[in-house]
């Protein structure tokens, strides 16, 4: 009876559907129409960051706090997480976007104008290097290993057991 009553009381602060996994505390939306927000992480890159209250704090059946404490701590957790995320993203988003834009722009430029032309040059030179390498191998290594094979073919190994 206590938990159901507390959940009903908290529906004033938090919407009942988003009570368990909300990223932000939401005031009651009754009477307001909201459009569905666009998915800002369509490739689910940051799936590991979807952390809720139940993922961090859990009380086993043997030890429970008061229902009001549990619900209040849940609301405080979600509210503080929401406020600090918004505050830090407000302070860091634009400078980090600028820095990352510069970094990825430089990396793209280096990749397009330096790395790929060098790789193409190496790919053009490799057939010639292969011909030279094969001729050097045929001239020096092949006779050496044929001679070593003939020498080693006359070696006989006998094993004896001593008791």
Tab-separated table of C-alpha atoms in Angstrom:
chain	number	residue	atom	x	y	z
A	1	UNK	CA	0.000	0.000	0.000
A	2	UNK	CA	2.819	2.430	0.823
A	3	UNK	CA	4.746	2.087	-2.446
A	4	UNK	CA	1.647	2.432	-4.633
A	5	UNK	CA	0.612	5.572	-2.742
A	6	UNK	CA	4.118	7.010	-3.081
A	7	UNK	CA	4.192	6.276	-6.825
A	8	UNK	CA	0.884	8.069	-7.193
A	9	UNK	CA	2.269	11.040	-5.262
A	10	UNK	CA	5.387	11.185	-7.426
A	11	UNK	CA	3.384	11.253	-10.643
A	12	UNK	CA	3.041	14.972	-9.960
A	13	UNK	CA	6.825	15.312	-10.370
A	14	UNK	CA	7.552	12.514	-12.809
A	15	UNK	CA	5.499	11.021	-15.609
A	16	UNK	CA	4.426	7.466	-14.730
A	17	UNK	CA	5.648	5.965	-18.048
A	18	UNK	CA	9.147	7.361	-17.628
A	19	UNK	CA	9.426	6.745	-13.888
A	20	UNK	CA	11.999	3.947	-14.157
A	21	UNK	CA	14.321	4.832	-17.055
A	22	UNK	CA	14.011	8.541	-17.674
A	23	UNK	CA	17.140	10.561	-18.506
A	24	UNK	CA	15.476	13.644	-17.149
A	25	UNK	CA	12.747	14.315	-14.617
A	26	UNK	CA	9.667	15.456	-16.408
A	27	UNK	CA	6.883	17.514	-14.996
A	28	UNK	CA	3.419	16.217	-15.690
A	29	UNK	CA	2.713	16.430	-19.436
A	30	UNK	CA	-1.049	16.186	-19.114
A	31	UNK	CA	-2.782	18.529	-21.494
A	32	UNK	CA	0.365	19.243	-23.525
A	33	UNK	CA	1.189	17.740	-26.897
A	34	UNK	CA	4.823	16.894	-27.630
A	35	UNK	CA	6.342	15.766	-30.895
A	36	UNK	CA	8.589	12.728	-30.820
A	37	UNK	CA	12.181	13.851	-30.453
A	38	UNK	CA	14.564	12.812	-33.234
A	39	UNK	CA	16.943	10.013	-32.375
A	40	UNK	CA	20.282	11.702	-31.697
A	41	UNK	CA	22.100	8.373	-31.435
A	42	UNK	CA	20.685	6.302	-34.331
A	43	UNK	CA	23.696	3.945	-34.424
A	44	UNK	CA	23.488	3.341	-30.665
A	45	UNK	CA	27.103	4.403	-30.166
A	46	UNK	CA	26.516	5.409	-26.560
A	47	UNK	CA	24.310	2.538	-25.435
A	48	UNK	CA	26.588	2.016	-22.443
A	49	UNK	CA	25.690	5.500	-21.147
A	50	UNK	CA	22.000	4.743	-20.722
A	51	UNK	CA	22.308	4.470	-16.969
A	52	UNK	CA	19.285	4.789	-14.766
A	53	UNK	CA	18.724	4.869	-11.042
A	54	UNK	CA	18.062	1.122	-10.932
A	55	UNK	CA	21.405	0.452	-12.645
A	56	UNK	CA	23.324	2.346	-9.960
A	57	UNK	CA	21.402	1.874	-6.729
A	58	UNK	CA	19.577	-1.295	-5.761
A	59	UNK	CA	18.256	-2.468	-2.445
A	60	UNK	CA	18.033	-6.208	-1.883
A	61	UNK	CA	14.859	-7.674	-0.456
A	62	UNK	CA	16.483	-8.053	2.965
A	63	UNK	CA	17.159	-4.342	3.405
A	64	UNK	CA	14.773	-1.681	2.190
A	65	UNK	CA	14.684	1.984	3.107
A	66	UNK	CA	11.436	3.867	3.609
A	67	UNK	CA	9.367	4.230	0.445
A	68	UNK	CA	9.507	8.034	0.593
A	69	UNK	CA	13.312	7.920	0.881
A	70	UNK	CA	13.568	5.539	-2.064
A	71	UNK	CA	11.283	7.607	-4.293
A	72	UNK	CA	12.877	10.880	-3.207
A	73	UNK	CA	16.386	9.592	-3.844
A	74	UNK	CA	15.266	8.363	-7.265
A	75	UNK	CA	13.866	11.787	-8.117
A	76	UNK	CA	16.983	13.575	-6.800
A	77	UNK	CA	19.272	11.231	-8.762
A	78	UNK	CA	17.424	11.844	-12.031
A	79	UNK	CA	17.172	15.596	-11.430
A	80	UNK	CA	20.865	16.055	-10.564
A	81	UNK	CA	21.947	13.858	-13.490
A	82	UNK	CA	19.765	15.927	-15.825
A	83	UNK	CA	20.955	19.298	-14.490
A	84	UNK	CA	24.659	18.420	-14.548
A	85	UNK	CA	24.438	16.911	-18.022
A	86	UNK	CA	22.709	20.009	-19.354
A	87	UNK	CA	25.144	22.320	-17.544
A	88	UNK	CA	28.279	20.506	-18.698
A	89	UNK	CA	27.011	20.052	-22.243
A	90	UNK	CA	26.161	23.758	-22.371
A	91	UNK	CA	29.697	24.646	-21.289
A	92	UNK	CA	31.605	22.013	-23.281
A	93	UNK	CA	29.554	21.186	-26.382
A	94	UNK	CA	30.511	24.118	-28.596
A	95	UNK	CA	34.254	24.177	-27.744
A	96	UNK	CA	34.533	20.384	-28.062
A	97	UNK	CA	32.621	20.439	-31.344
A	98	UNK	CA	35.070	23.072	-32.623
A	99	UNK	CA	38.133	21.101	-31.478
A	100	UNK	CA	36.816	17.785	-32.825
A	101	UNK	CA	35.850	19.466	-36.105
A	102	UNK	CA	39.417	20.727	-36.485
A	103	UNK	CA	40.903	17.332	-35.539
A	104	UNK	CA	38.711	15.333	-37.922
A	105	UNK	CA	39.172	17.917	-40.660
A	106	UNK	CA	42.964	17.665	-40.361
A	107	UNK	CA	42.830	13.857	-40.216
A	108	UNK	CA	40.601	13.731	-43.298
A	109	UNK	CA	42.886	16.100	-45.189
A	110	UNK	CA	46.007	14.101	-44.262
A	111	UNK	CA	44.307	10.851	-45.196
A	112	UNK	CA	43.059	12.145	-48.540
A	113	UNK	CA	46.122	14.137	-49.626
A	114	UNK	CA	49.027	12.246	-48.005
A	115	UNK	CA	48.218	8.689	-46.899
A	116	UNK	CA	46.221	7.460	-49.886
A	117	UNK	CA	48.647	8.841	-52.516
A	118	UNK	CA	51.550	7.168	-50.667
A	119	UNK	CA	49.674	3.870	-50.554
A	120	UNK	CA	48.942	4.134	-54.287
A	121	UNK	CA	52.638	4.837	-54.958
A	122	UNK	CA	53.646	1.753	-52.987
A	123	UNK	CA	51.055	-0.346	-54.795
A	124	UNK	CA	52.446	0.861	-58.124
A	125	UNK	CA	56.029	0.036	-57.068
A	126	UNK	CA	55.297	-3.369	-55.545
A	127	UNK	CA	55.184	-5.347	-58.829
A	128	UNK	CA	58.681	-4.099	-59.698
A	129	UNK	CA	59.933	-4.852	-56.190
A	130	UNK	CA	58.400	-8.317	-56.441
A	131	UNK	CA	60.329	-9.062	-59.645
A	132	UNK	CA	63.613	-7.875	-58.104
A	133	UNK	CA	62.951	-9.788	-54.852
A	134	UNK	CA	62.122	-12.982	-56.736
A	135	UNK	CA	65.299	-12.752	-58.822
A	136	UNK	CA	67.445	-12.116	-55.707
A	137	UNK	CA	65.809	-15.055	-53.957
A	138	UNK	CA	66.360	-17.303	-56.967
A	139	UNK	CA	70.002	-16.202	-57.245
A	140	UNK	CA	71.096	-16.472	-53.603
A	141	UNK	CA	68.640	-18.212	-51.314
A	142	UNK	CA	67.396	-21.035	-53.521
A	143	UNK	CA	70.902	-22.492	-54.222
A	144	UNK	CA	71.843	-22.083	-50.560
A	145	UNK	CA	68.836	-24.015	-49.297
A	146	UNK	CA	69.166	-26.686	-52.015
A	147	UNK	CA	72.792	-27.251	-50.912
A	148	UNK	CA	71.810	-27.345	-47.242
A	149	UNK	CA	69.058	-29.835	-48.067
A	150	UNK	CA	71.501	-32.133	-49.878
A	151	UNK	CA	73.982	-31.921	-46.987
A	152	UNK	CA	71.322	-32.633	-44.384
A	153	UNK	CA	69.843	-35.516	-46.397
A	154	UNK	CA	72.983	-37.600	-45.768
A	155	UNK	CA	72.762	-37.109	-41.993
A	156	UNK	CA	71.395	-40.131	-40.146
A	157	UNK	CA	70.150	-39.979	-36.607
A	158	UNK	CA	70.123	-43.096	-34.457
A	159	UNK	CA	68.494	-43.151	-31.096
A	160	UNK	CA	69.432	-45.626	-28.426
A	161	UNK	CA	67.869	-46.242	-25.086
A	162	UNK	CA	70.093	-46.832	-22.114
A	163	UNK	CA	68.570	-48.573	-19.134
